[in-house]
Amino acid sequence: MALLVVVVAAAAVAEADGGYGHQTHYPVKTIVKHRRYPVVKHQPYPVVRRVPVYKPVHKTVVKHVPQPYPVVKHVPVVKHVPVVKEVPVVKHVPVVKRVPVVEHKYHVRKVPVHVPVYVEKPSSGYGHH
């Protein structure tokens, strides 16, 4: 049974290949060429500088804060200002439409990407791939 399967498989390969007779066509070789092609991509902005994050220290007890200078009693100063009639000032402010602030974490750049281009080229030898 196994021998029959092997013989049938060999016959199918021989038929698909055109048999062992004269080949009327040259085998085609596929070559992959990589060419640079600019593609628009979203890339994150580069990090300029890392800022350290300071964590607060909890459970700190301050018993005494030294005073560098003696505390002076503050006396209110009375200033006599002439009474002026208050006139309402009309300011013409243009109405501005509020626009929500959007954080742009990405910017659009043209980045070269290698795109494979398939070229059909006949092989140089006879019967070789």
JSON list of C-alpha atoms in Angstrom, two decimals:
[
{"chain": "A", "resi": 1, "resn": "MET", "atom": "CA", "xyz": [0.00, 0.00, 0.00]},
{"chain": "A", "resi": 2, "resn": "ALA", "atom": "CA", "xyz": [2.82, 2.40, 0.93]},
{"chain": "A", "resi": 3, "resn": "LEU", "atom": "CA", "xyz": [4.63, 1.56, -2.32]},
{"chain": "A", "resi": 4, "resn": "LEU", "atom": "CA", "xyz": [1.49, 2.41, -4.31]},
{"chain": "A", "resi": 5, "resn": "VAL", "atom": "CA", "xyz": [1.23, 5.82, -2.60]},
{"chain": "A", "resi": 6, "resn": "VAL", "atom": "CA", "xyz": [4.91, 6.57, -3.38]},
{"chain": "A", "resi": 7, "resn": "VAL", "atom": "CA", "xyz": [4.48, 5.59, -7.05]},
{"chain": "A", "resi": 8, "resn": "VAL", "atom": "CA", "xyz": [1.32, 7.73, -7.44]},
{"chain": "A", "resi": 9, "resn": "ALA", "atom": "CA", "xyz": [3.09, 10.72, -5.82]},
{"chain": "A", "resi": 10, "resn": "ALA", "atom": "CA", "xyz": [6.10, 10.34, -8.15]},
{"chain": "A", "resi": 11, "resn": "ALA", "atom": "CA", "xyz": [3.80, 10.17, -11.20]},
{"chain": "A", "resi": 12, "resn": "ALA", "atom": "CA", "xyz": [1.96, 13.31, -10.09]},
{"chain": "A", "resi": 13, "resn": "VAL", "atom": "CA", "xyz": [5.26, 15.20, -9.68]},
{"chain": "A", "resi": 14, "resn": "ALA", "atom": "CA", "xyz": [6.43, 14.06, -13.12]},
{"chain": "A", "resi": 15, "resn": "GLU", "atom": "CA", "xyz": [3.17, 15.21, -14.76]},
{"chain": "A", "resi": 16, "resn": "ALA", "atom": "CA", "xyz": [3.22, 18.57, -13.01]},
{"chain": "A", "resi": 17, "resn": "ASP", "atom": "CA", "xyz": [6.83, 19.15, -14.04]},
{"chain": "A", "resi": 18, "resn": "GLY", "atom": "CA", "xyz": [6.06, 18.39, -17.68]},
{"chain": "A", "resi": 19, "resn": "GLY", "atom": "CA", "xyz": [7.67, 14.96, -17.67]},
{"chain": "A", "resi": 20, "resn": "TYR", "atom": "CA", "xyz": [11.27, 14.24, -18.48]},
{"chain": "A", "resi": 21, "resn": "GLY", "atom": "CA", "xyz": [11.02, 15.37, -22.08]},
{"chain": "A", "resi": 22, "resn": "HIS", "atom": "CA", "xyz": [12.14, 18.63, -23.68]},
{"chain": "A", "resi": 23, "resn": "GLN", "atom": "CA", "xyz": [11.30, 21.74, -21.62]},
{"chain": "A", "resi": 24, "resn": "THR", "atom": "CA", "xyz": [9.71, 24.45, -23.74]},
{"chain": "A", "resi": 25, "resn": "HIS", "atom": "CA", "xyz": [9.98, 27.26, -21.19]},
{"chain": "A", "resi": 26, "resn": "TYR", "atom": "CA", "xyz": [12.70, 28.63, -19.00]},
{"chain": "A", "resi": 27, "resn": "PRO", "atom": "CA", "xyz": [12.16, 28.51, -15.24]},
{"chain": "A", "resi": 28, "resn": "VAL", "atom": "CA", "xyz": [11.43, 31.94, -13.82]},
{"chain": "A", "resi": 29, "resn": "LYS", "atom": "CA", "xyz": [13.51, 33.23, -10.94]},
{"chain": "A", "resi": 30, "resn": "THR", "atom": "CA", "xyz": [11.95, 35.71, -8.53]},
{"chain": "A", "resi": 31, "resn": "ILE", "atom": "CA", "xyz": [14.27, 38.40, -7.17]},
{"chain": "A", "resi": 32, "resn": "VAL", "atom": "CA", "xyz": [13.35, 40.63, -4.22]},
{"chain": "A", "resi": 33, "resn": "LYS", "atom": "CA", "xyz": [14.76, 44.17, -4.42]},
{"chain": "A", "resi": 34, "resn": "HIS", "atom": "CA", "xyz": [14.46, 46.47, -1.42]},
{"chain": "A", "resi": 35, "resn": "ARG", "atom": "CA", "xyz": [13.85, 50.09, -2.37]},
{"chain": "A", "resi": 36, "resn": "ARG", "atom": "CA", "xyz": [13.45, 53.00, 0.04]},
{"chain": "A", "resi": 37, "resn": "TYR", "atom": "CA", "xyz": [9.94, 54.40, -0.13]},
{"chain": "A", "resi": 38, "resn": "PRO", "atom": "CA", "xyz": [8.80, 57.30, 2.09]},
{"chain": "A", "resi": 39, "resn": "VAL", "atom": "CA", "xyz": [5.71, 56.50, 4.15]},
{"chain": "A", "resi": 40, "resn": "VAL", "atom": "CA", "xyz": [3.91, 58.92, 6.48]},
{"chain": "A", "resi": 41, "resn": "LYS", "atom": "CA", "xyz": [4.02, 57.53, 10.02]},
{"chain": "A", "resi": 42, "resn": "HIS", "atom": "CA", "xyz": [3.07, 58.81, 13.47]},
{"chain": "A", "resi": 43, "resn": "GLN", "atom": "CA", "xyz": [6.19, 58.88, 15.63]},
{"chain": "A", "resi": 44, "resn": "PRO", "atom": "CA", "xyz": [6.39, 59.95, 19.27]},
{"chain": "A", "resi": 45, "resn": "TYR", "atom": "CA", "xyz": [8.35, 63.06, 20.12]},
{"chain": "A", "resi": 46, "resn": "PRO", "atom": "CA", "xyz": [11.84, 62.36, 21.50]},
{"chain": "A", "resi": 47, "resn": "VAL", "atom": "CA", "xyz": [12.26, 62.75, 25.27]},
{"chain": "A", "resi": 48, "resn": "VAL", "atom": "CA", "xyz": [14.46, 65.80, 25.80]},
{"chain": "A", "resi": 49, "resn": "ARG", "atom": "CA", "xyz": [15.20, 65.50, 29.50]},
{"chain": "A", "resi": 50, "resn": "ARG", "atom": "CA", "xyz": [14.03, 63.21, 32.27]},
{"chain": "A", "resi": 51, "resn": "VAL", "atom": "CA", "xyz": [12.76, 65.16, 35.26]},
{"chain": "A", "resi": 52, "resn": "PRO", "atom": "CA", "xyz": [13.03, 63.46, 38.67]},
{"chain": "A", "resi": 53, "resn": "VAL", "atom": "CA", "xyz": [9.78, 63.09, 40.57]},
{"chain": "A", "resi": 54, "resn": "TYR", "atom": "CA", "xyz": [10.02, 64.14, 44.21]},
{"chain": "A", "resi": 55, "resn": "LYS", "atom": "CA", "xyz": [7.82, 62.22, 46.62]},
{"chain": "A", "resi": 56, "resn": "PRO", "atom": "CA", "xyz": [6.67, 63.95, 49.80]},
{"chain": "A", "resi": 57, "resn": "VAL", "atom": "CA", "xyz": [7.91, 62.58, 53.12]},
{"chain": "A", "resi": 58, "resn": "HIS", "atom": "CA", "xyz": [4.96, 61.77, 55.36]},
{"chain": "A", "resi": 59, "resn": "LYS", "atom": "CA", "xyz": [4.76, 61.52, 59.17]},
{"chain": "A", "resi": 60, "resn": "THR", "atom": "CA", "xyz": [7.19, 64.39, 59.74]},
{"chain": "A", "resi": 61, "resn": "VAL", "atom": "CA", "xyz": [6.91, 66.16, 63.11]},
{"chain": "A", "resi": 62, "resn": "VAL", "atom": "CA", "xyz": [8.22, 69.73, 63.41]},
{"chain": "A", "resi": 63, "resn": "LYS", "atom": "CA", "xyz": [8.75, 70.66, 67.08]},
{"chain": "A", "resi": 64, "resn": "HIS", "atom": "CA", "xyz": [10.32, 74.08, 66.84]},
{"chain": "A", "resi": 65, "resn": "VAL", "atom": "CA", "xyz": [11.10, 76.41, 63.96]},
{"chain": "A", "resi": 66, "resn": "PRO", "atom": "CA", "xyz": [13.91, 78.86, 64.78]},
{"chain": "A", "resi": 67, "resn": "GLN", "atom": "CA", "xyz": [13.09, 82.52, 64.15]},
{"chain": "A", "resi": 68, "resn": "PRO", "atom": "CA", "xyz": [16.03, 84.47, 62.73]},
{"chain": "A", "resi": 69, "resn": "TYR", "atom": "CA", "xyz": [14.61, 87.90, 63.70]},
{"chain": "A", "resi": 70, "resn": "PRO", "atom": "CA", "xyz": [12.44, 89.04, 66.60]},
{"chain": "A", "resi": 71, "resn": "VAL", "atom": "CA", "xyz": [8.76, 89.42, 65.72]},
{"chain": "A", "resi": 72, "resn": "VAL", "atom": "CA", "xyz": [7.75, 93.11, 65.54]},
{"chain": "A", "resi": 73, "resn": "LYS", "atom": "CA", "xyz": [4.21, 94.20, 66.35]},
{"chain": "A", "resi": 74, "resn": "HIS", "atom": "CA", "xyz": [2.47, 95.26, 63.16]},
{"chain": "A", "resi": 75, "resn": "VAL", "atom": "CA", "xyz": [0.69, 98.61, 63.43]},
{"chain": "A", "resi": 76, "resn": "PRO", "atom": "CA", "xyz": [-1.88, 99.47, 60.75]},
{"chain": "A", "resi": 77, "resn": "VAL", "atom": "CA", "xyz": [-0.99, 102.57, 58.73]},
{"chain": "A", "resi": 78, "resn": "VAL", "atom": "CA", "xyz": [-3.90, 104.90, 58.02]},
{"chain": "A", "resi": 79, "resn": "LYS", "atom": "CA", "xyz": [-3.74, 106.56, 54.65]},
{"chain": "A", "resi": 80, "resn": "HIS", "atom": "CA", "xyz": [-6.15, 109.35, 53.82]},
{"chain": "A", "resi": 81, "resn": "VAL", "atom": "CA", "xyz": [-7.29, 108.91, 50.24]},
{"chain": "A", "resi": 82, "resn": "PRO", "atom": "CA", "xyz": [-9.66, 111.38, 48.59]},
{"chain": "A", "resi": 83, "resn": "VAL", "atom": "CA", "xyz": [-13.01, 109.86, 47.68]},
{"chain": "A", "resi": 84, "resn": "VAL", "atom": "CA", "xyz": [-13.43, 109.60, 43.93]},
{"chain": "A", "resi": 85, "resn": "LYS", "atom": "CA", "xyz": [-16.70, 108.82, 42.23]},
{"chain": "A", "resi": 86, "resn": "GLU", "atom": "CA", "xyz": [-16.49, 105.34, 40.75]},
{"chain": "A", "resi": 87, "resn": "VAL", "atom": "CA", "xyz": [-17.42, 105.19, 37.10]},
{"chain": "A", "resi": 88, "resn": "PRO", "atom": "CA", "xyz": [-17.99, 101.80, 35.51]},
{"chain": "A", "resi": 89, "resn": "VAL", "atom": "CA", "xyz": [-15.52, 101.13, 32.72]},
{"chain": "A", "resi": 90, "resn": "VAL", "atom": "CA", "xyz": [-16.98, 99.40, 29.69]},
{"chain": "A", "resi": 91, "resn": "LYS", "atom": "CA", "xyz": [-14.48, 97.15, 28.02]},
{"chain": "A", "resi": 92, "resn": "HIS", "atom": "CA", "xyz": [-15.30, 95.74, 24.63]},
{"chain": "A", "resi": 93, "resn": "VAL", "atom": "CA", "xyz": [-13.88, 92.26, 24.65]},
{"chain": "A", "resi": 94, "resn": "PRO", "atom": "CA", "xyz": [-14.22, 90.15, 21.52]},
{"chain": "A", "resi": 95, "resn": "VAL", "atom": "CA", "xyz": [-16.03, 86.89, 22.10]},
{"chain": "A", "resi": 96, "resn": "VAL", "atom": "CA", "xyz": [-13.57, 84.07, 21.59]},
{"chain": "A", "resi": 97, "resn": "LYS", "atom": "CA", "xyz": [-14.72, 80.55, 20.96]},
{"chain": "A", "resi": 98, "resn": "ARG", "atom": "CA", "xyz": [-13.20, 78.17, 23.49]},
{"chain": "A", "resi": 99, "resn": "VAL", "atom": "CA", "xyz": [-11.16, 75.45, 21.88]},
{"chain": "A", "resi": 100, "resn": "PRO", "atom": "CA", "xyz": [-10.27, 72.35, 23.90]},
{"chain": "A", "resi": 101, "resn": "VAL", "atom": "CA", "xyz": [-6.56, 71.87, 24.42]},
{"chain": "A", "resi": 102, "resn": "VAL", "atom": "CA", "xyz": [-5.30, 68.70, 22.79]},
{"chain": "A", "resi": 103, "resn": "GLU", "atom": "CA", "xyz": [-1.97, 67.23, 23.80]},
{"chain": "A", "resi": 104, "resn": "HIS", "atom": "CA", "xyz": [-0.11, 66.15, 20.70]},
{"chain": "A", "resi": 105, "resn": "LYS", "atom": "CA", "xyz": [2.00, 63.19, 21.67]},
{"chain": "A", "resi": 106, "resn": "TYR", "atom": "CA", "xyz": [2.81, 62.27, 18.08]},
{"chain": "A", "resi": 107, "resn": "HIS", "atom": "CA", "xyz": [3.95, 64.23, 15.06]},
{"chain": "A", "resi": 108, "resn": "VAL", "atom": "CA", "xyz": [3.73, 63.32, 11.39]},
{"chain": "A", "resi": 109, "resn": "ARG", "atom": "CA", "xyz": [7.00, 62.56, 9.63]},
{"chain": "A", "resi": 110, "resn": "LYS", "atom": "CA", "xyz": [8.00, 60.94, 6.34]},
{"chain": "A", "resi": 111, "resn": "VAL", "atom": "CA", "xyz": [10.04, 57.86, 7.21]},
{"chain": "A", "resi": 112, "resn": "PRO", "atom": "CA", "xyz": [11.81, 55.72, 4.57]},
{"chain": "A", "resi": 113, "resn": "VAL", "atom": "CA", "xyz": [10.50, 52.14, 4.60]},
{"chain": "A", "resi": 114, "resn": "HIS", "atom": "CA", "xyz": [11.92, 49.21, 2.66]},
{"chain": "A", "resi": 115, "resn": "VAL", "atom": "CA", "xyz": [9.26, 47.91, 0.27]},
{"chain": "A", "resi": 116, "resn": "PRO", "atom": "CA", "xyz": [10.03, 44.63, -1.55]},
{"chain": "A", "resi": 117, "resn": "VAL", "atom": "CA", "xyz": [9.61, 44.80, -5.33]},
{"chain": "A", "resi": 118, "resn": "TYR", "atom": "CA", "xyz": [9.28, 41.45, -7.09]},
{"chain": "A", "resi": 119, "resn": "VAL", "atom": "CA", "xyz": [11.00, 41.20, -10.49]},
{"chain": "A", "resi": 120, "resn": "GLU", "atom": "CA", "xyz": [10.72, 38.18, -12.74]},
{"chain": "A", "resi": 121, "resn": "LYS", "atom": "CA", "xyz": [14.04, 37.24, -14.30]},
{"chain": "A", "resi": 122, "resn": "PRO", "atom": "CA", "xyz": [14.82, 34.09, -16.29]},
{"chain": "A", "resi": 123, "resn": "SER", "atom": "CA", "xyz": [17.52, 31.89, -14.78]},
{"chain": "A", "resi": 124, "resn": "SER", "atom": "CA", "xyz": [20.93, 31.73, -16.39]},
{"chain": "A", "resi": 125, "resn": "GLY", "atom": "CA", "xyz": [21.36, 27.96, -16.53]},
{"chain": "A", "resi": 126, "resn": "TYR", "atom": "CA", "xyz": [19.32, 25.09, -17.95]},
{"chain": "A", "resi": 127, "resn": "GLY", "atom": "CA", "xyz": [17.39, 23.13, -15.35]},
{"chain": "A", "resi": 128, "resn": "HIS", "atom": "CA", "xyz": [18.84, 25.02, -12.40]},
{"chain": "A", "resi": 129, "resn": "HIS", "atom": "CA", "xyz": [16.82, 27.16, -10.05]}
]
